[in-house]
Coordinates of C-alpha atoms and ligand atoms in Angstrom, one line a residue:
M1 CA 0.1 0.0 0.2
D2 CA 3.1 2.1 0.8
A3 CA 4.4 2.4 -2.5
K4 CA 0.9 3.2 -4.5
F5 CA 0.1 5.7 -1.5
L6 CA 3.1 7.9 -2.3
A7 CA 3.0 7.5 -5.8
A8 CA -0.4 9.0 -5.9
S9 CA 0.5 11.9 -3.2
E10 CA 3.5 12.6 -5.7
K11 CA 0.6 13.4 -8.1
H12 CA -1.0 16.0 -6.2
P13 CA 1.7 17.8 -4.1
I14 CA 0.8 20.6 -1.6
V15 CA 1.6 24.1 -2.5
E16 CA 4.5 25.1 -0.3
G17 CA 4.3 28.2 1.9
H18 CA 0.6 27.9 3.3
V19 CA -1.2 27.2 6.1
F20 CA -4.2 25.4 5.6
Q21 CA -7.1 25.5 8.1
Y22 CA -10.3 23.8 7.9
G23 CA -13.0 26.5 8.2
T24 CA -16.5 26.6 8.6
A25 CA -16.6 26.1 4.9
G26 CA -14.1 23.5 4.3
F27 CA -10.9 24.6 2.9
R28 CA -11.8 27.1 0.2
M29 CA -9.3 29.6 -1.5
K30 CA -7.8 30.3 -5.4
A31 CA -8.6 26.3 -7.0
D32 CA -5.1 26.1 -8.4
L33 CA -3.7 25.9 -4.7
L34 CA -6.6 23.4 -4.0
D35 CA -5.2 19.7 -5.5
G36 CA -3.1 18.4 -3.0
V37 CA -5.5 19.8 -0.3
T38 CA -8.3 18.1 -2.1
F39 CA -6.6 14.6 -2.5
R40 CA -5.7 14.9 1.3
V41 CA -9.2 15.8 2.2
G42 CA -10.1 12.4 0.1
L43 CA -7.8 10.1 2.1
L44 CA -9.6 12.1 5.3
A45 CA -12.9 11.1 4.2
G46 CA -11.3 7.4 3.7
L47 CA -10.4 7.3 7.5
R48 CA -14.1 8.6 8.4
S49 CA -15.8 6.5 6.2
R50 CA -14.0 3.4 7.8
K51 CA -14.3 4.5 11.2
L52 CA -17.9 5.0 11.2
N53 CA -18.7 2.0 9.0
S54 CA -20.7 4.9 6.9
T55 CA -20.7 6.8 3.5
I56 CA -19.3 9.7 3.6
G57 CA -19.8 12.9 1.2
I58 CA -17.4 15.4 -0.1
M59 CA -18.5 18.1 -1.7
I60 CA -16.1 20.8 -4.5
T61 CA -17.3 24.2 -4.4
A62 CA -16.7 27.7 -3.1
S63 CA -20.7 28.9 -3.1
H64 CA -20.6 32.6 -3.4
N65 CA -17.1 33.3 -4.1
P66 CA -15.6 34.2 -7.6
F67 CA -15.0 31.8 -10.3
P68 CA -11.2 31.4 -9.7
D69 CA -11.7 30.2 -6.4
N70 CA -12.8 26.6 -5.2
G71 CA -13.2 24.7 -2.0
V72 CA -13.7 21.1 -0.2
K73 CA -15.7 20.0 2.4
V74 CA -16.9 16.9 4.0
V75 CA -20.1 15.4 4.6
D76 CA -20.9 13.4 8.0
P77 CA -23.2 10.2 7.5
S78 CA -26.2 12.5 8.7
G79 CA -26.0 15.1 5.8
D80 CA -24.5 17.2 8.4
M81 CA -21.5 19.2 8.6
L82 CA -18.3 17.0 9.2
E83 CA -17.5 16.8 13.1
Q84 CA -15.7 19.6 14.7
E85 CA -13.1 17.1 16.1
W86 CA -12.2 15.8 12.7
E87 CA -11.7 19.5 11.4
A88 CA -8.5 19.2 13.2
F89 CA -7.4 15.9 11.7
A90 CA -8.2 17.4 8.2
T91 CA -5.9 20.2 9.2
Q92 CA -3.2 18.3 10.2
L93 CA -3.4 15.8 7.1
V94 CA -3.5 18.8 4.8
N95 CA -0.4 20.6 6.4
A96 CA 1.8 17.7 6.1
K97 CA 5.0 18.6 5.2
S98 CA 6.2 15.7 2.6
H99 CA 4.8 12.6 1.3
D100 CA 6.4 10.7 3.7
D101 CA 5.1 12.9 6.4
L102 CA 1.6 12.6 4.8
L103 CA 1.8 8.6 4.9
K104 CA 3.2 9.0 8.5
T105 CA 0.3 11.4 9.8
Y106 CA -2.3 8.8 8.0
K107 CA -1.0 5.9 9.5
E108 CA -1.1 7.8 12.8
L109 CA -4.4 8.9 12.8
A110 CA -5.2 5.3 12.0
S111 CA -3.9 4.0 15.0
K112 CA -5.1 6.9 17.2
L113 CA -8.5 6.6 16.2
K114 CA -8.5 2.8 16.3
I115 CA -9.4 2.9 12.5
D116 CA -9.1 -0.8 10.7
L117 CA -7.6 -0.1 7.4
G118 CA -8.9 -3.0 6.2
A119 CA -12.7 -2.3 6.8
P120 CA -15.0 -1.4 3.5
G121 CA -15.2 2.4 3.9
D122 CA -17.4 4.4 1.1
V123 CA -17.0 7.8 -0.1
I124 CA -19.4 9.8 -2.5
Y125 CA -18.6 13.1 -4.1
A126 CA -20.0 16.2 -6.3
R127 CA -19.0 19.2 -7.9
D128 CA -20.3 22.3 -8.7
T129 CA -20.2 23.6 -12.0
R130 CA -16.8 25.3 -11.6
P131 CA -14.2 23.6 -14.6
S132 CA -11.6 23.6 -11.8
G133 CA -13.6 21.2 -9.9
R134 CA -12.9 18.3 -12.8
K135 CA -9.2 18.5 -11.8
L136 CA -9.9 18.4 -8.0
V137 CA -12.5 15.4 -8.2
A138 CA -9.5 13.8 -10.2
A139 CA -7.7 14.3 -7.2
L140 CA -10.2 12.8 -4.7
S141 CA -10.5 9.4 -7.0
D142 CA -6.2 8.9 -6.9
A143 CA -7.1 9.2 -3.2
F144 CA -9.4 6.4 -2.8
E145 CA -7.5 4.4 -5.7
A146 CA -4.5 4.7 -3.6
T147 CA -6.0 3.7 -0.1
D148 CA -8.8 1.2 -2.1
T149 CA -11.8 3.1 -0.4
P150 CA -14.8 2.5 -2.4
Y151 CA -16.4 5.9 -4.1
H152 CA -18.6 7.2 -6.4
D153 CA -19.0 10.1 -8.6
C154 CA -22.2 11.9 -8.5
G155 CA -21.2 14.4 -10.9
I156 CA -22.4 18.1 -10.5
L157 CA -25.1 18.7 -7.9
T158 CA -25.8 21.5 -5.7
T159 CA -24.4 21.5 -2.4
P160 CA -27.4 20.6 -0.3
Q161 CA -28.2 17.3 -3.1
L162 CA -24.8 15.8 -2.4
H163 CA -25.9 16.5 1.7
Y164 CA -29.1 14.5 0.6
M165 CA -27.7 11.7 -1.1
T166 CA -25.0 11.3 1.7
R167 CA -28.1 10.9 4.3
C168 CA -30.3 8.9 2.0
I169 CA -27.4 6.4 1.5
N170 CA -26.6 5.9 5.2
T171 CA -30.6 5.7 6.4
S172 CA -31.3 3.4 3.5
G173 CA -33.3 0.3 5.2
T174 CA -33.9 1.9 8.5
P175 CA -37.2 3.3 9.8
Q176 CA -35.3 6.9 9.2
A177 CA -34.8 6.3 5.5
Y178 CA -34.7 9.5 4.0
G179 CA -35.2 8.9 0.4
E180 CA -34.2 7.3 -2.8
P181 CA -30.2 8.1 -3.0
T182 CA -30.3 9.4 -6.7
E183 CA -30.8 12.8 -8.2
E184 CA -34.3 11.9 -9.7
G185 CA -35.1 11.1 -5.8
Y186 CA -34.3 14.2 -4.7
Y187 CA -36.7 15.8 -7.4
K188 CA -39.2 13.4 -6.9
K189 CA -39.6 13.8 -2.6
F190 CA -39.7 17.8 -2.6
A191 CA -42.2 18.0 -5.8
D192 CA -44.4 15.4 -3.7
A193 CA -43.8 17.3 -0.7
F194 CA -44.6 20.4 -2.2
V195 CA -48.0 19.5 -4.0
K196 CA -49.4 17.7 -0.7
A197 CA -48.0 21.0 1.3
L198 CA -50.2 23.3 -0.6
K199 CA -53.1 20.9 0.2
G200 CA -55.0 22.1 -3.0
R201 CA -53.9 25.8 -3.0
K202 CA -52.1 27.5 -5.9
V203 CA -49.1 29.8 -6.1
Q204 CA -50.2 32.8 -7.0
G205 CA -48.5 34.8 -9.8
D206 CA -44.9 33.9 -11.8
L207 CA -41.9 33.8 -9.4
I208 CA -38.5 34.8 -11.2
V209 CA -35.3 32.8 -9.9
D210 CA -32.0 34.2 -10.3
C211 CA -29.6 31.6 -10.2
S212 CA -26.2 33.1 -10.3
N213 CA -24.9 31.5 -13.3
G214 CA -24.6 28.6 -11.0
V215 CA -25.6 25.1 -10.6
G216 CA -29.1 26.0 -9.1
G217 CA -30.0 27.1 -12.8
P218 CA -29.9 23.5 -14.7
K219 CA -31.1 21.9 -11.1
L220 CA -34.0 23.5 -10.4
S221 CA -35.1 23.6 -14.3
Q222 CA -34.7 19.5 -13.7
F223 CA -36.8 19.9 -10.8
L224 CA -39.6 21.7 -12.5
K225 CA -39.9 18.9 -14.7
H226 CA -41.4 17.1 -11.7
V227 CA -44.0 19.4 -10.6
P228 CA -47.2 19.4 -11.7
R229 CA -48.2 22.9 -13.2
D230 CA -51.8 22.4 -12.9
K231 CA -52.1 21.1 -9.5
T232 CA -49.5 23.8 -8.1
G233 CA -50.1 27.0 -10.4
F234 CA -46.3 27.0 -9.6
K235 CA -45.0 29.2 -12.9
V236 CA -40.7 29.9 -12.5
K237 CA -38.9 32.0 -14.9
I238 CA -35.3 31.1 -14.3
V239 CA -32.8 33.7 -14.8
N240 CA -28.8 34.0 -15.0
D241 CA -28.5 30.5 -15.6
D242 CA -25.8 30.8 -17.9
V243 CA -23.3 27.9 -16.7
L244 CA -21.5 27.5 -20.0
R245 CA -19.7 30.8 -19.4
P246 CA -18.3 29.9 -16.1
E247 CA -16.6 33.4 -15.8
L248 CA -20.3 34.8 -15.3
L249 CA -20.5 32.5 -11.8
N250 CA -21.8 34.8 -9.0
Q251 CA -21.0 37.9 -11.3
E252 CA -23.4 40.7 -10.4
S253 CA -26.0 38.2 -9.3
G254 CA -26.9 35.6 -6.8
A255 CA -28.1 35.8 -3.1
D256 CA -24.9 36.8 -1.6
F257 CA -25.1 39.9 -4.4
V258 CA -28.2 40.6 -3.4
K259 CA -27.4 40.4 0.4
T260 CA -24.3 42.6 0.6
K261 CA -25.2 44.8 -1.9
Q262 CA -28.9 45.1 -0.9
R263 CA -30.0 45.8 -4.9
A264 CA -31.7 43.6 -7.3
P265 CA -29.0 41.9 -9.8
P266 CA -29.0 44.4 -12.8
S267 CA -29.8 41.9 -15.4
P268 CA -32.3 41.3 -16.2
K269 CA -33.7 44.5 -15.7
P270 CA -36.1 44.1 -12.8
V271 CA -39.5 44.4 -13.2
P272 CA -41.4 46.4 -10.7
G273 CA -43.7 44.5 -8.4
A274 CA -42.9 41.0 -9.6
R275 CA -41.8 38.2 -7.1
Y276 CA -38.2 37.3 -6.8
C277 CA -35.5 35.3 -5.2
S278 CA -32.3 34.6 -5.7
F279 CA -30.0 31.0 -5.0
D280 CA -26.2 31.5 -4.4
G281 CA -23.5 29.9 -6.5
D282 CA -24.1 26.4 -5.2
A283 CA -27.8 26.6 -4.5
D284 CA -27.6 26.3 -0.4
R285 CA -28.6 30.2 0.3
L286 CA -32.1 32.2 -0.6
I287 CA -33.2 35.7 -0.5
Y288 CA -36.2 36.8 -1.4
Y289 CA -37.2 40.7 -2.7
W290 CA -39.4 42.7 -5.4
T291 CA -38.9 46.3 -6.2
D292 CA -41.7 48.5 -5.5
P293 CA -42.9 50.9 -8.2
D294 CA -42.9 53.5 -5.1
T295 CA -40.7 52.6 -2.5
G296 CA -38.1 50.9 -4.7
F297 CA -36.3 47.6 -3.5
F298 CA -37.0 45.4 -0.9
M299 CA -35.3 42.5 0.3
L300 CA -36.4 39.3 2.8
D301 CA -33.4 37.8 3.8
G302 CA -32.6 34.8 5.9
D303 CA -33.8 36.3 9.2
R304 CA -37.2 36.9 7.5
I305 CA -37.7 33.5 5.9
S306 CA -37.1 32.2 9.6
S307 CA -39.6 34.4 11.0
L308 CA -42.0 33.6 8.4
A309 CA -41.4 29.3 8.8
A310 CA -41.5 29.9 12.8
S311 CA -44.7 31.8 12.5
F312 CA -46.5 29.3 10.1
I313 CA -45.2 26.0 11.6
A314 CA -46.4 27.8 15.5
D315 CA -49.1 28.0 14.0
L316 CA -50.4 24.7 12.7
V317 CA -48.8 23.2 15.8
R318 CA -51.4 25.0 17.9
S319 CA -53.9 24.0 15.3
A320 CA -53.1 20.5 15.5
G321 CA -53.5 20.3 19.6
L322 CA -49.6 19.5 19.7
D323 CA -48.1 23.0 21.2
Q324 CA -48.1 21.6 24.8
E325 CA -46.2 18.5 23.3
L326 CA -43.2 20.0 20.8
R327 CA -41.0 22.7 21.6
I328 CA -40.3 24.9 18.8
G329 CA -37.6 27.2 19.0
V330 CA -35.5 29.9 16.5
V331 CA -32.0 30.0 16.0
Q332 CA -29.9 32.9 14.8
T333 CA -26.5 34.3 14.8
A334 CA -25.7 37.7 16.4
Y335 CA -25.8 39.3 12.6
A336 CA -29.9 38.5 12.9
N337 CA -31.4 42.0 12.8
G338 CA -32.7 43.0 16.0
A339 CA -36.3 43.8 15.2
S340 CA -36.3 40.3 14.2
T341 CA -35.7 38.6 17.3
N342 CA -38.1 41.1 18.9
Y343 CA -40.6 40.1 16.8
I344 CA -40.2 36.2 17.1
E345 CA -39.9 36.3 21.1
K346 CA -42.3 39.0 21.7
H347 CA -45.0 38.8 18.9
L348 CA -44.5 34.7 17.9
Q349 CA -43.6 34.1 21.5
L350 CA -41.0 31.5 20.4
P351 CA -37.7 31.3 22.0
V352 CA -34.5 32.1 20.3
V353 CA -31.0 30.9 20.7
C354 CA -27.9 32.7 19.4
T355 CA -24.9 30.9 18.6
P356 CA -21.6 31.6 17.1
T357 CA -21.5 32.3 13.1
G358 CA -21.2 29.1 10.9
V359 CA -24.1 26.6 10.1
K360 CA -22.7 23.6 12.2
H361 CA -23.3 26.1 15.1
L362 CA -27.1 26.7 13.9
H363 CA -27.8 23.1 13.5
H364 CA -26.4 21.5 16.5
A365 CA -28.6 24.2 18.6
A366 CA -31.7 23.6 16.1
M367 CA -31.6 19.8 16.9
K368 CA -31.8 20.7 20.9
F369 CA -35.8 21.5 19.6
D370 CA -38.8 19.4 18.5
I371 CA -38.9 21.9 16.0
G372 CA -35.6 24.2 15.5
C373 CA -35.9 26.8 12.8
Y374 CA -32.4 28.3 12.0
F375 CA -31.3 30.6 9.3
E376 CA -28.4 33.0 8.9
A377 CA -29.3 36.6 8.0
N378 CA -27.7 35.7 4.7
G379 CA -30.3 33.1 3.7
H380 CA -28.4 29.8 4.7
G381 CA -30.9 27.6 6.8
T382 CA -33.2 25.2 7.2
V383 CA -36.2 23.7 9.9
L384 CA -35.3 20.5 11.3
F385 CA -37.9 18.1 12.9
S386 CA -37.2 15.7 15.3
I387 CA -38.5 11.9 15.3
D388 CA -41.0 12.7 18.1
A389 CA -42.5 15.7 16.2
R390 CA -42.8 13.7 13.0
R391 CA -44.3 10.6 15.0
A392 CA -46.7 13.3 16.2
F393 CA -47.8 14.6 12.8
R394 CA -48.4 11.2 11.5
D395 CA -49.9 9.3 14.6
T396 CA -52.0 11.7 16.6
E397 CA -55.9 10.8 16.0
P398 CA -57.2 14.2 15.0
Q399 CA -60.7 15.3 16.8
S400 CA -61.9 17.9 13.7
P401 CA -61.1 18.4 10.1
A402 CA -59.3 21.4 11.1
Q403 CA -56.8 19.4 13.5
K404 CA -56.5 17.0 10.8
D405 CA -55.9 19.5 8.0
A406 CA -52.9 21.0 10.1
L407 CA -51.9 18.0 11.0
D408 CA -51.1 16.9 7.2
T409 CA -49.6 20.0 6.2
L410 CA -47.2 19.9 9.3
A411 CA -46.4 16.3 8.0
A412 CA -45.9 17.7 4.4
V413 CA -43.9 20.7 5.5
S414 CA -41.6 18.3 7.5
D415 CA -40.8 16.4 4.2
L416 CA -40.8 19.8 2.2
V417 CA -37.9 21.1 4.1
N418 CA -34.2 19.7 3.4
Q419 CA -33.2 17.9 6.7
T420 CA -29.7 18.0 6.2
V421 CA -28.7 21.5 5.5
G422 CA -29.9 24.7 4.3
D423 CA -31.3 24.1 0.7
A424 CA -32.2 27.1 -1.3
L425 CA -34.9 24.6 -3.8
S426 CA -36.4 23.3 -0.7
D427 CA -36.7 26.6 1.4
M428 CA -38.0 28.2 -2.0
L429 CA -40.8 25.8 -1.9
L430 CA -41.6 26.2 1.7
V431 CA -41.8 30.0 1.2
E432 CA -43.8 29.5 -1.5
V433 CA -46.1 27.1 0.3
I434 CA -46.7 29.5 3.4
L435 CA -47.5 32.5 0.8
A436 CA -50.1 30.7 -0.5
H437 CA -51.7 29.1 2.7
K438 CA -51.8 32.9 4.0
K439 CA -52.5 34.2 0.8
W440 CA -50.0 36.7 1.4
S441 CA -47.9 38.8 -1.2
L442 CA -44.2 39.7 -0.6
K443 CA -45.4 43.1 0.5
D444 CA -47.9 41.4 3.1
W445 CA -44.8 39.4 4.6
A446 CA -42.9 42.5 4.6
T447 CA -45.4 44.4 6.8
T448 CA -44.5 41.7 9.8
Y449 CA -41.6 44.0 11.4
T450 CA -39.7 46.9 10.3
D451 CA -35.9 45.8 9.9
L452 CA -33.4 47.8 12.3
P453 CA -31.1 49.9 10.0
N454 CA -27.6 48.5 10.1
R455 CA -24.6 48.4 8.5
L456 CA -21.9 45.8 8.2
V457 CA -18.3 46.6 7.7
K458 CA -14.9 44.9 7.1
V459 CA -11.9 46.1 8.8
E460 CA -8.5 44.8 7.6
V461 CA -6.5 44.3 10.9
A462 CA -3.2 43.3 10.9
N463 CA -3.8 40.4 13.3
K464 CA -7.3 39.0 13.4
D465 CA -6.6 36.5 15.7
A466 CA -6.2 39.0 18.3
F467 CA -9.9 39.5 18.6
T468 CA -11.5 36.8 20.8
T469 CA -15.2 36.7 21.6
Y470 CA -17.8 35.0 23.9
D471 CA -21.3 35.1 24.7
A472 CA -21.5 34.0 20.9
E473 CA -19.7 36.3 19.4
R474 CA -21.5 39.1 20.5
R475 CA -18.8 40.8 23.0
L476 CA -14.9 40.9 22.9
E477 CA -12.7 39.3 25.0
N478 CA -9.4 40.8 23.4
P479 CA -7.9 43.1 22.9
P480 CA -8.3 44.1 26.8
G481 CA -10.6 47.5 27.3
L482 CA -12.1 47.2 23.4
Q483 CA -15.6 45.8 24.7
D484 CA -15.8 48.7 27.4
K485 CA -15.1 51.0 24.9
I486 CA -17.8 49.6 22.4
D487 CA -20.3 49.5 25.3
E488 CA -19.9 53.1 26.1
C489 CA -20.3 53.9 22.7
V490 CA -23.4 52.0 22.2
K491 CA -25.0 53.6 25.4
K492 CA -25.4 56.9 23.1
Y493 CA -27.6 55.4 20.3
T494 CA -31.1 54.7 20.4
N495 CA -31.9 50.7 20.1
G496 CA -27.9 50.6 19.7
R497 CA -26.3 47.2 19.3
A498 CA -22.8 46.6 17.6
F499 CA -20.4 44.0 18.2
A500 CA -16.7 43.2 16.2
R501 CA -15.4 40.0 15.6
A502 CA -12.7 38.3 13.6
S503 CA -14.2 36.6 10.3
G504 CA -13.8 33.1 9.9
T505 CA -13.5 33.1 6.3
E506 CA -11.6 36.3 5.2
N507 CA -8.3 37.8 6.7
A508 CA -10.2 40.4 8.3
C509 CA -12.6 41.8 11.3
R510 CA -16.0 42.6 10.6
V511 CA -18.0 45.3 12.6
Y512 CA -21.8 45.2 12.7
A513 CA -24.3 48.0 14.4
E514 CA -28.0 48.6 14.1
A515 CA -29.6 51.7 15.5
A516 CA -33.0 53.2 15.1
T517 CA -31.9 55.3 12.1
R518 CA -30.0 55.0 9.2
S519 CA -27.5 57.5 10.2
E520 CA -27.3 56.6 13.6
A521 CA -26.3 53.0 12.1
D522 CA -24.0 53.8 9.8
E523 CA -22.3 56.1 12.4
L524 CA -22.2 53.6 15.0
A525 CA -20.3 51.0 12.9
A526 CA -17.7 53.9 11.7
R527 CA -17.2 54.9 15.3
V528 CA -16.6 50.8 16.5
A529 CA -14.5 50.3 13.3
E530 CA -12.5 53.2 13.9
Y531 CA -12.0 51.3 17.5
V532 CA -11.1 48.2 16.1
N533 CA -8.6 49.7 13.4
Ligands
NG1_601 P1 -17.3 35.0 8.7 O1 -16.5 35.3 7.2 O2 -16.3 34.3 9.3 O3 -18.2 36.3 8.9 C1 -19.2 34.4 6.3 C2 -20.5 34.6 6.6 C3 -21.1 33.7 7.5 C4 -21.1 32.2 6.9 C5 -19.8 32.2 6.4 C6 -19.5 30.8 5.6 C7 -21.8 36.8 7.3 C8 -21.4 38.3 8.2 N1 -20.8 36.0 7.2 O4 -18.6 34.1 7.7 O5 -22.6 33.9 7.8 O6 -22.0 32.4 5.5 O7 -19.2 33.4 5.9 O8 -19.8 30.0 6.0 O9 -22.2 37.0 6.0
ZN602 ZN1 -23.3 28.0 -0.6

């Protein structure tokens, strides 16, 4: 095995002079640095699959990043992100100094973790539409061949589709079977749940979906072939779906563009009043918006999707008579608009938990509820339903037609929402179902609460690691004294809130501020940024 291992490793050398770290999005960087990194992630996935005797997934994508970037991340058997302890093992393998050192580290990990290298193992992988992905999946297959690890190439998929596949394979034949582990199975599952969750209602008006010129475009188009137009009324126009010119990926389009620029993509020219949404480059984030003929652009981000979903589901749970039995909660990060937190706690009367940035934190906090709704403000999120909740939807004996209706809708909604990870396609269907049930336009949805004006600024600092936080990243522990200065400053603003933290994905600090007025939010952000600088 050693000779085969070393020969394969030599084909995929690591670029020297870099320290690589498995971050919130796995390893993500310029694609030309990733060949050796990806080979080594393949080795890690093989080890993990042998350790757990399960199928592990690998996704090659750089999501909303520009086209020259790419990334690689590992998906655990349940379809969840890689367990945190293993992130360190990934970092260790990737930073091995030489091919021999890599082999040594690989064997040491296997022995430390008591992994039988003769155990079967199984890894599946997919990539988004970036051309650099082709070379990277070749690095993966070389890693599997070199270690005799069975593998399967799922081709081009969205990130949530790969998470779905991983879970389906691992739950197949068990009471928790998630679905058919094929792309076709994915479309059928969500199309079927969509029809059921609408319960005879029809979606009103057309929806224009901006796919960021990424993998979401062709996949959404495939999906729509499975949706009966007559039964659902669902009429979709897909835009920004050019995947043949890769340089267009995430250019002036997509969920990240809309959220960070707070405007609609310039192309195609926005039609006033029409209902829009945007996916990001790997279709795991979703943002809705419309351009009002009178007041201009209005965006409905992850906080809005979260509060809409939580409100709808909590009402159904009450109508189903399960509100004493099932605990519903909402999970946010510090970037959630304070008005959304206030609306969920005060108006919807639901508990809100705040976690550090990064989906894995939100996901794990959401799992502690029977129904846990989590979204980052940027539009990544989902709603998790526990086994108990799903059992209650199925087994509760309804005492009235209204109760039966609520139980059936809850069962369908729990199938409609991707249980593995945030999924733009599945979340979009959820939003469409809720709007159809409530007979709401985007404008009706927008009136539920008024966002506090806010500002997010990036501050380039000499050493971002000097900024350490506590209280779910809302307060600075270091540098000493800085938090006191921020507190003093925030006090001067009505409804003021501000925090600073080191970015996990960029070499910078981010400062977020909100306050009662636009000018106050801007001023507060600028002041805090000055302290940080
Ligand atoms: P960082 O760079 O740690 O702020 C960003 C996003 C996160 C998340 C990760 C990717 C903001 C403020 N931060 O994290 O929400 O999407 O990228 O995992 O949007
Ligand atoms: Zn993404």
